[in-house]
Tab-separated table of C-alpha atoms in Angstrom:
chain	number	residue	atom	x	y	z
A	4	MET	CA	-25.569	4.531	-34.000
A	5	LYS	CA	-23.687	7.222	-32.195
A	6	THR	CA	-21.765	6.196	-29.034
A	7	SER	CA	-23.412	7.328	-25.811
A	8	ILE	CA	-22.762	7.500	-22.085
A	9	ASN	CA	-24.930	7.027	-19.019
A	10	CYS	CA	-23.516	8.926	-16.065
A	11	PHE	CA	-23.934	7.887	-12.353
A	12	ILE	CA	-23.010	10.509	-9.775
A	13	PRO	CA	-23.531	10.826	-5.959
A	14	PHE	CA	-26.385	13.103	-4.943
A	15	MET	CA	-27.237	14.741	-1.674
A	16	GLY	CA	-29.141	17.745	-3.094
A	17	THR	CA	-29.246	20.332	-5.790
A	18	ALA	CA	-26.683	22.620	-4.317
A	19	GLN	CA	-23.970	19.920	-4.163
A	20	ALA	CA	-24.549	18.326	-7.643
A	21	GLU	CA	-26.151	21.059	-9.899
A	22	GLN	CA	-22.850	22.308	-11.337
A	23	THR	CA	-21.581	18.785	-12.063
A	24	ILE	CA	-24.814	17.846	-13.726
A	25	GLN	CA	-24.830	21.019	-15.877
A	26	ASN	CA	-21.359	20.099	-16.985
A	27	LEU	CA	-22.261	16.644	-17.945
A	28	LYS	CA	-25.413	17.770	-19.761
A	29	ALA	CA	-23.229	20.132	-21.938
A	30	SER	CA	-21.859	17.049	-23.697
A	31	LYS	CA	-23.938	15.549	-26.626
A	32	LEU	CA	-22.476	12.153	-25.701
A	33	VAL	CA	-24.333	11.917	-22.430
A	34	ASN	CA	-27.552	9.845	-22.796
A	35	LYS	CA	-28.820	9.869	-19.309
A	36	ILE	CA	-27.719	11.036	-15.793
A	37	TYR	CA	-28.540	8.906	-12.735
A	38	LEU	CA	-28.333	10.384	-9.326
A	39	LEU	CA	-27.093	7.883	-6.658
A	40	VAL	CA	-28.806	8.527	-3.342
A	41	THR	CA	-28.241	6.751	-0.013
A	42	ASP	CA	-31.154	8.495	1.874
A	43	LYS	CA	-34.588	9.560	0.753
A	44	VAL	CA	-33.996	12.874	-1.065
A	45	GLU	CA	-36.984	14.879	-2.212
A	46	GLU	CA	-35.044	17.165	-4.582
A	47	LEU	CA	-34.724	16.161	-8.213
A	48	ILE	CA	-33.125	17.739	-11.190
A	49	ASP	CA	-34.856	17.863	-14.479
A	50	GLY	CA	-33.682	15.213	-16.832
A	51	CYS	CA	-32.102	13.016	-14.162
A	52	GLU	CA	-33.374	9.877	-12.415
A	53	LYS	CA	-32.666	8.939	-8.886
A	54	LEU	CA	-31.328	5.513	-7.837
A	55	LEU	CA	-31.537	4.571	-4.237
A	56	VAL	CA	-28.498	2.621	-3.079
A	57	SER	CA	-27.356	1.483	0.372
A	58	SER	CA	-23.934	2.937	-0.066
A	59	LEU	CA	-21.889	4.305	-3.033
A	60	ASN	CA	-19.316	1.534	-2.683
A	61	SER	CA	-21.643	-1.437	-2.097
A	62	THR	CA	-22.142	-4.325	-4.387
A	63	SER	CA	-25.890	-3.405	-4.518
A	64	ALA	CA	-24.980	0.053	-5.908
A	65	VAL	CA	-22.723	-1.538	-8.593
A	66	ARG	CA	-25.603	-3.901	-9.493
A	67	GLU	CA	-28.004	-0.988	-9.748
A	68	ILE	CA	-25.505	0.795	-12.108
A	69	ALA	CA	-25.393	-2.370	-14.163
A	70	VAL	CA	-29.155	-2.519	-14.508
A	71	HIS	CA	-29.212	0.998	-15.862
A	72	SER	CA	-26.123	0.825	-18.130
A	73	ASN	CA	-28.042	0.704	-21.366
A	74	ALA	CA	-25.740	3.042	-23.236
A	75	ASP	CA	-22.402	2.085	-24.797
A	76	TYR	CA	-20.381	3.447	-21.767
A	77	SER	CA	-20.996	4.072	-18.075
A	78	LEU	CA	-19.349	7.060	-16.367
A	79	ILE	CA	-19.106	6.588	-12.571
A	80	TYR	CA	-18.153	9.763	-10.634
A	81	THR	CA	-17.082	8.908	-7.072
A	82	LYS	CA	-16.972	12.320	-5.423
A	83	TYR	CA	-19.655	14.594	-3.888
A	84	THR	CA	-17.678	17.659	-4.882
A	85	THR	CA	-18.039	19.448	-8.228
A	86	LEU	CA	-16.672	17.969	-11.391
A	87	GLU	CA	-15.636	20.110	-14.185
A	88	LEU	CA	-14.961	18.402	-17.536
A	89	GLY	CA	-12.231	19.673	-19.916
A	90	MET	CA	-12.952	20.698	-23.491
A	91	PHE	CA	-14.043	17.554	-25.380
A	92	ALA	CA	-12.983	15.433	-22.464
A	93	LEU	CA	-15.584	12.799	-22.950
A	94	GLU	CA	-14.961	12.543	-26.693
A	95	ARG	CA	-11.247	11.951	-25.864
A	96	MET	CA	-11.971	9.327	-23.331
A	97	LEU	CA	-14.404	7.525	-25.669
A	98	ASN	CA	-11.785	7.592	-28.545
A	99	ILE	CA	-9.037	6.075	-26.365
A	100	ALA	CA	-11.572	3.528	-24.930
A	101	GLU	CA	-12.510	2.278	-28.274
A	102	ASP	CA	-9.057	2.405	-29.898
A	103	SER	CA	-7.628	0.482	-26.935
A	104	GLU	CA	-10.638	-1.762	-26.362
A	105	ALA	CA	-10.359	-1.003	-22.701
A	106	GLY	CA	-12.699	-2.196	-20.099
A	107	MET	CA	-12.293	1.111	-18.297
A	108	VAL	CA	-10.321	4.250	-18.895
A	109	TYR	CA	-9.220	6.881	-16.379
A	110	THR	CA	-7.194	9.988	-16.721
A	111	ASP	CA	-4.805	12.521	-15.130
A	112	HIS	CA	-6.696	15.535	-13.863
A	113	TYR	CA	-6.519	18.704	-11.817
A	114	GLN	CA	-7.295	19.137	-8.318
A	115	VAL	CA	-9.056	22.313	-7.154
A	116	ASN	CA	-8.545	23.580	-3.518
A	117	GLY	CA	-9.926	27.052	-3.175
A	118	GLN	CA	-8.502	29.388	-5.848
A	119	SER	CA	-5.674	26.915	-6.453
A	120	ARG	CA	-5.617	24.358	-9.240
A	121	THR	CA	-2.816	21.786	-9.201
A	122	LEU	CA	-1.743	18.895	-11.463
A	123	CYS	CA	-2.788	15.487	-10.273
A	124	PRO	CA	-1.284	12.795	-12.431
A	125	VAL	CA	-2.087	9.171	-11.782
A	126	ILE	CA	-0.177	6.073	-12.690
A	127	ASP	CA	-0.559	3.088	-15.036
A	128	CYS	CA	-2.623	0.085	-13.611
A	129	GLN	CA	-0.546	-3.128	-13.807
A	130	LEU	CA	-1.198	-6.731	-12.933
A	131	GLY	CA	0.052	-6.108	-9.466
A	132	SER	CA	-1.943	-2.951	-8.870
A	133	LEU	CA	-4.147	-4.628	-6.279
A	134	ARG	CA	-4.260	-1.973	-3.659
A	135	ASP	CA	-7.860	-1.136	-2.934
A	136	ASP	CA	-6.879	2.598	-2.569
A	137	PHE	CA	-5.199	2.796	-5.983
A	138	ASN	CA	-5.791	6.196	-7.280
A	139	PHE	CA	-7.765	6.090	-10.545
A	140	GLY	CA	-9.086	9.634	-9.945
A	141	SER	CA	-12.785	10.225	-9.525
A	142	VAL	CA	-14.081	9.695	-13.007
A	143	LEU	CA	-14.223	6.064	-14.234
A	144	LEU	CA	-15.493	5.359	-17.738
A	145	TYR	CA	-16.468	1.649	-18.061
A	146	LYS	CA	-17.536	-0.034	-21.293
A	147	ALA	CA	-21.027	-0.977	-20.322
A	148	ASP	CA	-20.699	-4.551	-21.635
A	149	ALA	CA	-17.556	-5.134	-19.575
A	150	LEU	CA	-19.250	-3.658	-16.565
A	151	LYS	CA	-22.351	-5.956	-16.816
A	152	SER	CA	-20.339	-8.920	-17.483
A	153	ALA	CA	-18.302	-8.316	-14.389
A	154	VAL	CA	-21.381	-7.761	-12.298
A	155	ASN	CA	-22.939	-11.089	-13.504
A	156	GLU	CA	-19.874	-12.775	-11.981
A	157	MET	CA	-20.179	-11.280	-8.526
A	158	THR	CA	-20.999	-13.803	-5.837
A	159	SER	CA	-20.609	-11.671	-2.761
A	160	ASP	CA	-22.565	-8.753	-1.362
A	161	TYR	CA	-20.117	-6.068	0.058
A	162	SER	CA	-20.977	-2.922	1.816
A	163	PHE	CA	-17.580	-1.361	1.221
A	164	ALA	CA	-15.756	-3.369	-1.518
A	165	GLY	CA	-18.321	-3.237	-4.340
A	166	LEU	CA	-16.408	-0.777	-6.588
A	167	TYR	CA	-13.146	-2.491	-5.795
A	168	ASP	CA	-14.546	-5.917	-6.739
A	169	LEU	CA	-15.991	-4.384	-10.011
A	170	ARG	CA	-12.636	-3.197	-11.161
A	171	LEU	CA	-10.882	-6.415	-10.346
A	172	LYS	CA	-13.342	-8.481	-12.214
A	173	VAL	CA	-13.330	-6.039	-15.239
A	174	SER	CA	-9.481	-6.305	-15.247
A	175	GLN	CA	-9.634	-10.068	-15.555
A	176	LYS	CA	-10.959	-9.820	-19.132
A	177	ALA	CA	-10.056	-6.331	-20.321
A	178	SER	CA	-7.481	-3.698	-19.664
A	179	LEU	CA	-7.800	-0.634	-17.415
A	180	VAL	CA	-6.190	2.141	-19.542
A	181	HIS	CA	-4.544	5.219	-18.117
A	182	ILE	CA	-4.857	8.401	-20.355
A	183	ASN	CA	-1.876	10.607	-19.730
A	184	GLU	CA	-3.933	13.780	-20.254
A	185	TYR	CA	-5.526	16.180	-17.892
A	186	LEU	CA	-9.178	16.018	-18.894
A	187	TYR	CA	-11.081	17.179	-15.881
A	188	SER	CA	-10.929	19.104	-12.556
A	189	GLU	CA	-12.152	17.869	-9.300
A	190	VAL	CA	-12.505	19.656	-5.992
A	191	GLU	CA	-10.227	18.030	-3.408
A	192	ASN	CA	-11.266	18.307	0.380
A	193	ASP	CA	-8.523	15.892	1.821
A	194	THR	CA	-5.605	18.187	2.067
A	195	ARG	CA	-3.619	16.058	4.630
A	196	LYS	CA	0.158	15.430	3.968
A	197	SER	CA	1.161	12.181	2.392
A	198	GLY	CA	2.614	10.998	5.778
A	199	GLU	CA	-0.798	11.466	7.484
A	200	LYS	CA	-2.633	9.439	4.767
A	201	ILE	CA	-0.557	6.259	4.528
A	202	PHE	CA	-1.852	4.637	7.725
A	203	ASP	CA	-5.522	5.038	6.827
A	204	TYR	CA	-5.790	1.405	5.884
A	205	VAL	CA	-4.453	0.075	9.171
A	206	ASP	CA	-6.486	2.340	11.368
A	207	PRO	CA	-8.688	0.204	13.637
A	208	LYS	CA	-11.670	2.051	12.698
A	209	ASN	CA	-11.418	0.892	9.159
A	210	ARG	CA	-11.151	-2.825	10.039
A	211	ALA	CA	-14.529	-3.804	8.657
A	212	VAL	CA	-13.541	-2.186	5.287
A	213	GLN	CA	-10.305	-4.059	5.183
A	214	VAL	CA	-12.046	-7.432	5.798
A	215	GLU	CA	-14.147	-7.059	2.738
A	216	MET	CA	-11.274	-5.710	0.594
A	217	GLU	CA	-9.357	-8.878	1.557
A	218	ALA	CA	-12.198	-11.067	0.592
A	219	ALA	CA	-12.601	-9.484	-2.764
A	220	CYS	CA	-8.832	-9.559	-3.506
A	221	THR	CA	-8.465	-13.217	-2.385
A	222	GLU	CA	-11.229	-14.174	-4.824
A	223	HIS	CA	-9.583	-12.223	-7.540
A	224	LEU	CA	-6.287	-14.009	-6.953
A	225	LYS	CA	-8.086	-17.402	-7.148
A	226	ASN	CA	-9.542	-16.378	-10.457
A	227	ILE	CA	-6.318	-15.437	-12.060
A	228	GLY	CA	-4.177	-18.307	-10.560
A	229	GLY	CA	-2.212	-16.254	-8.097
A	230	TYR	CA	-3.631	-17.557	-4.856
A	231	LEU	CA	-1.253	-19.604	-2.525
A	232	ALA	CA	-2.756	-22.068	-0.054
A	233	PRO	CA	-1.308	-21.962	3.452
A	234	ASP	CA	1.335	-24.672	2.820
A	235	PHE	CA	4.673	-23.550	3.983
A	236	LYS	CA	8.283	-24.879	3.758
A	237	LYS	CA	9.667	-25.958	7.146
A	238	ILE	CA	12.934	-24.529	8.499
A	239	GLU	CA	15.382	-26.420	10.747
A	240	PHE	CA	17.435	-23.202	11.774
A	241	ASN	CA	20.740	-25.160	11.539
A	242	ALA	CA	22.217	-23.573	8.477
A	243	GLY	CA	25.480	-21.702	8.834
A	244	ASP	CA	27.851	-21.085	11.705
A	245	PHE	CA	26.945	-17.915	13.547
A	246	GLU	CA	28.885	-16.256	16.313
A	247	CYS	CA	25.745	-14.428	17.698
A	248	GLU	CA	22.099	-15.643	17.743
A	249	ALA	CA	20.925	-12.261	16.524
A	250	SER	CA	22.038	-8.837	15.119
A	251	VAL	CA	20.052	-5.771	15.255
A	252	PHE	CA	20.631	-3.747	12.103
A	253	ILE	CA	20.336	0.057	11.827
A	254	PRO	CA	21.029	1.759	8.425
A	255	VAL	CA	21.544	5.503	8.939
A	256	ARG	CA	22.282	8.677	7.138
A	257	ASN	CA	22.143	12.027	8.910
A	258	ARG	CA	19.939	11.260	11.935
A	259	ILE	CA	21.931	13.197	14.562
A	260	ARG	CA	18.645	13.929	16.472
A	261	THR	CA	17.642	10.280	16.872
A	262	ILE	CA	20.498	7.829	16.342
A	263	LYS	CA	21.554	7.874	19.978
A	264	ASP	CA	18.032	6.925	21.091
A	265	ALA	CA	17.924	4.109	18.619
A	266	ILE	CA	21.360	2.717	19.646
A	267	GLY	CA	20.549	3.030	23.298
A	268	SER	CA	17.335	1.128	22.893
A	269	VAL	CA	19.255	-1.851	21.346
A	270	LEU	CA	22.122	-2.003	23.828
A	271	ASN	CA	19.555	-2.057	26.771
A	272	GLN	CA	17.959	-5.223	25.474
A	273	LYS	CA	17.841	-8.210	27.809
A	274	THR	CA	18.320	-11.623	26.190
A	275	ASN	CA	19.224	-15.210	27.069
A	276	PHE	CA	21.501	-15.234	23.945
A	277	LYS	CA	24.351	-13.331	22.541
A	278	PHE	CA	23.522	-10.453	20.194
A	279	ASN	CA	25.215	-7.473	18.550
A	280	LEU	CA	24.262	-4.265	16.760
A	281	ILE	CA	25.399	-3.543	13.327
A	282	VAL	CA	25.172	0.241	12.308
A	283	VAL	CA	25.827	0.861	8.510
A	284	ASP	CA	26.482	4.637	8.481
A	285	ASN	CA	25.905	5.764	4.840
A	286	TYR	CA	28.152	8.745	4.626
A	287	SER	CA	26.506	11.004	7.236
A	288	THR	CA	27.529	14.540	7.269
A	289	ASP	CA	25.621	16.020	10.203
A	290	GLY	CA	27.451	14.544	13.186
A	291	THR	CA	25.723	11.157	13.133
A	292	THR	CA	29.095	9.258	12.579
A	293	GLU	CA	30.573	10.855	15.616
A	294	ALA	CA	27.472	10.104	17.691
A	295	VAL	CA	27.684	6.408	16.727
A	296	ASP	CA	31.427	6.455	17.770
A	297	GLU	CA	30.359	7.523	21.305
A	298	PHE	CA	29.159	3.834	21.788
A	299	ALA	CA	32.505	2.427	20.448
A	300	SER	CA	33.497	1.080	23.949
A	301	ASP	CA	30.576	-1.425	23.788
A	302	GLU	CA	32.017	-4.480	21.934
A	303	ARG	CA	28.525	-5.355	20.742
A	304	LEU	CA	28.547	-2.358	18.334
A	305	ILE	CA	29.844	-2.998	14.761
A	306	HIS	CA	30.115	0.499	13.092
A	307	ILE	CA	30.453	0.164	9.248
A	308	ILE	CA	31.011	2.942	6.789
A	309	PRO	CA	30.634	1.426	3.277
A	310	GLU	CA	33.437	1.601	0.792
A	311	ARG	CA	30.863	1.986	-1.937
A	312	GLN	CA	28.810	5.209	-2.418
A	313	ASP	CA	25.905	3.764	-4.457
A	314	LEU	CA	24.060	2.067	-1.721
A	315	GLY	CA	20.382	2.803	-0.851
A	316	ILE	CA	18.847	1.411	2.279
A	317	GLY	CA	18.532	-2.067	0.737
A	318	GLY	CA	22.245	-2.009	-0.210
A	319	CYS	CA	23.115	-1.115	3.299
A	320	TRP	CA	21.095	-4.132	4.421
A	321	ASN	CA	22.925	-6.436	2.058
A	322	LEU	CA	26.263	-5.079	3.403
A	323	GLY	CA	25.306	-5.825	7.068
A	324	VAL	CA	23.491	-9.190	6.363
A	325	HIS	CA	26.556	-10.624	4.627
A	326	HIS	CA	29.096	-9.228	7.295
A	327	SER	CA	30.942	-12.022	9.055
A	328	LYS	CA	29.613	-10.831	12.386
A	329	CYS	CA	25.895	-10.923	11.425
A	330	GLY	CA	23.897	-13.254	13.720
A	331	LYS	CA	21.593	-16.101	12.812
A	332	PHE	CA	18.640	-13.787	12.920
A	333	VAL	CA	18.758	-10.064	11.964
A	334	VAL	CA	16.125	-7.550	13.406
A	335	GLN	CA	15.460	-4.247	11.801
A	336	LEU	CA	15.460	-0.801	13.716
A	337	ASP	CA	15.056	2.389	11.778
A	338	SER	CA	17.436	5.137	12.871
A	339	ASP	CA	14.684	7.500	14.075
A	340	ASP	CA	12.676	4.808	16.010
A	341	VAL	CA	13.238	2.829	19.227
A	342	TYR	CA	12.317	-0.509	20.766
A	343	SER	CA	9.489	-0.123	23.129
A	344	ASP	CA	11.319	-1.915	26.052
A	345	GLU	CA	14.149	-4.180	26.935
A	346	ASN	CA	12.338	-7.432	25.857
A	347	THR	CA	11.841	-6.702	22.150
A	348	LEU	CA	14.761	-8.666	20.803
A	349	GLN	CA	13.945	-11.659	22.942
A	350	LYS	CA	10.312	-11.821	21.802
A	351	MET	CA	11.255	-11.361	18.113
A	352	VAL	CA	13.824	-14.234	18.135
A	353	ASP	CA	11.499	-16.478	20.179
A	354	ALA	CA	8.778	-16.120	17.508
A	355	PHE	CA	11.041	-17.729	14.875
A	356	TYR	CA	11.263	-21.024	16.771
A	357	GLU	CA	7.793	-20.947	18.137
A	358	GLN	CA	6.060	-20.234	14.759
A	359	ASN	CA	8.728	-21.832	12.363
A	360	CYS	CA	9.054	-18.832	10.149
A	361	ALA	CA	11.698	-17.131	7.971
A	362	MET	CA	10.505	-13.624	8.838
A	363	VAL	CA	8.735	-12.047	11.813
A	364	VAL	CA	6.785	-8.914	11.939
A	365	GLY	CA	6.064	-7.093	15.218
A	366	THR	CA	3.499	-4.568	16.298
A	367	TYR	CA	4.224	-0.833	16.715
A	368	MET	CA	2.913	2.242	18.237
A	369	MET	CA	2.709	5.600	16.329
A	370	THR	CA	4.235	8.385	18.407
A	371	ASP	CA	5.374	11.985	17.986
A	372	PHE	CA	8.981	12.905	18.280
A	373	ASN	CA	8.719	12.826	22.192
A	374	MET	CA	7.334	9.258	22.256
A	375	LYS	CA	3.781	10.181	23.014
A	376	MET	CA	1.178	8.172	21.229
A	377	ILE	CA	-0.597	9.792	18.146
A	378	ALA	CA	-3.299	8.571	15.895
A	379	PRO	CA	-4.043	5.964	14.703
A	380	GLY	CA	-2.188	4.509	17.735
A	381	ILE	CA	-1.199	0.915	17.807
A	382	ILE	CA	-0.621	-0.698	14.421
A	383	ASP	CA	-0.899	-4.439	14.762
A	384	HIS	CA	-1.414	-5.457	11.017
A	385	LYS	CA	-4.062	-8.024	11.950
A	386	GLU	CA	-4.761	-8.458	8.324
A	387	TRP	CA	-1.680	-10.724	8.236
A	388	THR	CA	-3.176	-14.024	9.196
A	389	PRO	CA	-1.314	-17.389	9.072
A	390	GLU	CA	-4.057	-18.644	6.699
A	391	ASN	CA	-4.222	-15.718	4.182
A	392	GLY	CA	-1.436	-13.278	5.020
A	393	ARG	CA	0.660	-14.051	2.033
A	394	ASN	CA	-2.275	-13.458	-0.300
A	395	ASN	CA	-3.443	-10.333	1.365
A	396	ALA	CA	0.079	-8.923	1.330
A	397	LEU	CA	-0.403	-8.369	-2.402
A	398	ARG	CA	-3.182	-5.977	-1.540
A	399	ILE	CA	-1.733	-3.860	1.340
A	400	ASN	CA	1.156	-1.418	0.910
A	401	GLY	CA	3.248	-2.544	3.952
A	402	LEU	CA	3.875	-5.372	6.395
A	403	GLY	CA	4.521	-3.710	9.762
A	404	ALA	CA	7.506	-3.241	12.055
A	405	PRO	CA	9.921	-4.264	13.384
A	406	ARG	CA	10.774	-6.766	10.768
A	407	ALA	CA	13.233	-9.622	11.527
A	408	PHE	CA	14.703	-12.337	9.137
A	409	TYR	CA	16.290	-15.745	9.292
A	410	THR	CA	19.682	-14.749	7.854
A	411	PRO	CA	20.395	-17.671	5.568
A	412	VAL	CA	17.199	-16.947	3.725
A	413	LEU	CA	17.879	-13.186	3.534
A	414	ARG	CA	21.381	-13.918	2.208
A	415	GLU	CA	19.911	-16.158	-0.494
A	416	ILE	CA	17.208	-13.754	-1.720
A	417	LYS	CA	19.221	-10.453	-1.461
A	418	VAL	CA	17.690	-7.069	-0.752
A	419	PRO	CA	16.739	-4.650	-3.525
A	420	ASN	CA	19.125	-1.693	-3.479
A	421	THR	CA	16.464	0.824	-3.044
A	422	SER	CA	15.509	3.225	-0.241
A	423	TYR	CA	11.790	2.518	-0.540
A	424	GLY	CA	9.875	-0.666	-0.681
A	425	GLU	CA	12.882	-2.834	-0.138
A	426	ASP	CA	11.380	-4.416	2.963
A	427	TYR	CA	8.014	-4.970	1.221
A	428	ALA	CA	9.724	-6.833	-1.637
A	429	LEU	CA	11.391	-9.059	0.840
A	430	GLY	CA	8.159	-9.928	2.609
A	431	LEU	CA	6.386	-10.910	-0.552
A	432	ASN	CA	9.310	-12.942	-1.801
A	433	ILE	CA	9.811	-14.760	1.503
A	434	SER	CA	6.053	-15.443	1.974
A	435	ARG	CA	5.988	-17.309	-1.329
A	436	LYS	CA	7.607	-20.236	0.315
A	437	TYR	CA	7.832	-19.563	4.083
A	438	GLN	CA	5.442	-18.600	6.940
A	439	ILE	CA	5.831	-15.056	8.193
A	440	GLY	CA	5.445	-14.973	12.027
A	441	ARG	CA	3.685	-12.233	14.150
A	442	VAL	CA	4.301	-10.623	17.436
A	443	TYR	CA	1.215	-8.806	18.616
A	444	ASP	CA	2.838	-7.120	21.695
A	445	VAL	CA	3.804	-3.536	21.069
A	446	VAL	CA	7.658	-3.981	20.619
A	447	TYR	CA	8.403	-0.858	18.544
A	448	MET	CA	7.851	2.906	18.770
A	449	CYS	CA	7.447	4.602	15.291
A	450	ARG	CA	8.175	8.209	15.647
A	451	ARG	CA	6.525	10.481	13.198
A	452	TRP	CA	8.216	13.783	12.525
A	453	ASP	CA	9.126	16.197	9.812
A	454	ASP	CA	12.256	14.441	8.861
A	455	ASN	CA	10.519	11.025	8.121
A	456	SER	CA	11.228	9.981	4.670
A	457	ASP	CA	7.536	9.888	3.875
A	458	ALA	CA	6.384	12.767	5.968
A	459	SER	CA	5.331	15.005	3.152
A	460	LEU	CA	5.822	13.771	-0.441
A	461	ASP	CA	4.778	15.566	-3.621
A	462	VAL	CA	2.376	13.749	-6.111
A	463	VAL	CA	5.318	12.817	-8.404
A	464	LYS	CA	7.377	11.241	-5.561
A	465	MET	CA	4.270	9.407	-4.265
A	466	ASN	CA	3.630	8.110	-7.855
A	467	GLY	CA	7.106	6.834	-8.057
A	468	HIS	CA	6.860	4.988	-4.832
A	469	ASN	CA	3.391	3.459	-5.778
A	470	THR	CA	4.620	2.535	-9.313
A	471	TYR	CA	7.592	0.732	-7.782
A	472	LYS	CA	5.480	-1.189	-5.307
A	473	ASP	CA	3.016	-2.084	-8.030
A	474	ARG	CA	5.927	-3.401	-9.962
A	475	ILE	CA	7.030	-5.477	-6.962
A	476	ARG	CA	3.634	-6.919	-6.685
A	477	THR	CA	3.410	-7.503	-10.458
A	478	TRP	CA	6.710	-9.610	-10.434
A	479	GLU	CA	5.621	-11.561	-7.314
A	480	LEU	CA	2.146	-12.226	-8.700
A	481	GLN	CA	3.763	-13.395	-12.017
A	482	ALA	CA	5.995	-15.767	-10.057
A	483	ARG	CA	3.093	-17.184	-7.994
A	484	ILE	CA	0.979	-17.809	-11.231
A	485	ALA	CA	3.867	-19.640	-12.803
A	486	LEU	CA	4.457	-21.577	-9.469
A	487	ASN	CA	0.833	-22.710	-9.555
A	488	LYS	CA	1.023	-23.720	-13.174
A	489	ASN	CA	4.088	-25.816	-12.585
A	490	LYS	CA	2.536	-27.786	-9.679
């Protein structure tokens, strides 16, 4: 019998979906087209059947799709905009799906914005690709048997995490295969810069969504043996002989416009303990070095220019953390940000003792260059809970700021010598054994401006960043699965 596909597409009316439907009908592989509607819609297109669902991402919608997945494969389209398939695109997707025995295939594609058509490559899905916003593109071709088997194992009813739960469950028994070919075009309406999108998951208005995503991910981790119960190694805080209780660490390269503000916010700190400031100046060429030297009269400032020239931000961290003057605790400050007031350092250090943790993460406020609050405002990362934070950390893409570490633990682990994701790698590694503490007061001002390293990244750079973080998650997940097996 010839392989066939049932297609499931969002539907609000003929004008919105007609072109997409015609493109699908042009393929002889398409058996039936189902229109997913969330409200009563009177319109109907010949040859299509409507399915009423509560929301496109809900478990009930996924179950409805499973009921009607009576062809060999089920194609789910996730956008309301027009889909244009490439020549023999479905044939190619089916061939790869069958050759690879994939549970689902997804492909590179084009994005259409007005008259512009741009390449949109996606990345390979790994064991650690647990982000609920992982970009598979908008065309997901599932093997129907794999889809139905996954749905049969669903025990929760989600309003937002249904599709996420589906792909996690499918991935437990079959691979999700990336086809490195541009097989379709989709209209893209979200034209924001990368730096404007990266905080969507911590926007307070999305909190209900995040709670469901966490629940689905936690269940997945339990199913694959990667879940860690909230049992943590205790710390005595008596290792080493430290001259200072704390060091603030600023790695910097070419931040002449902001470095003085950052240094000033540190030297203004009021504490009941001795602290210093370590600035690792990674061969600045714009006057930053001279700006740091303006504070040389303050004996608390340690200005280091590395002998090595192969250091990323992580390498600069290693240099500072292993310096003889580094304190018992080391607290991060990016060179274009500032502490919110004179009490930040005291609050961060106090949290180590109060919560018995090896790492502390604070709360920050998003601001413009002039320190005025901008959306989404206060970022408190409330998804990091004492009970489930270290499991949920495998799903989210960051842990918050400022970050602080118990120096002996940091010296043992070492910081990856990268300039992206090094802090996230540390958090995952530390949380495998130790509790990560939280400070929910706003202690940090995160300035967003054009020179931020992630302000506006092209798709290739974004893919590189996301691939690296997925690798970090994969390595950590493998370590946790092994840890559980050896218990």
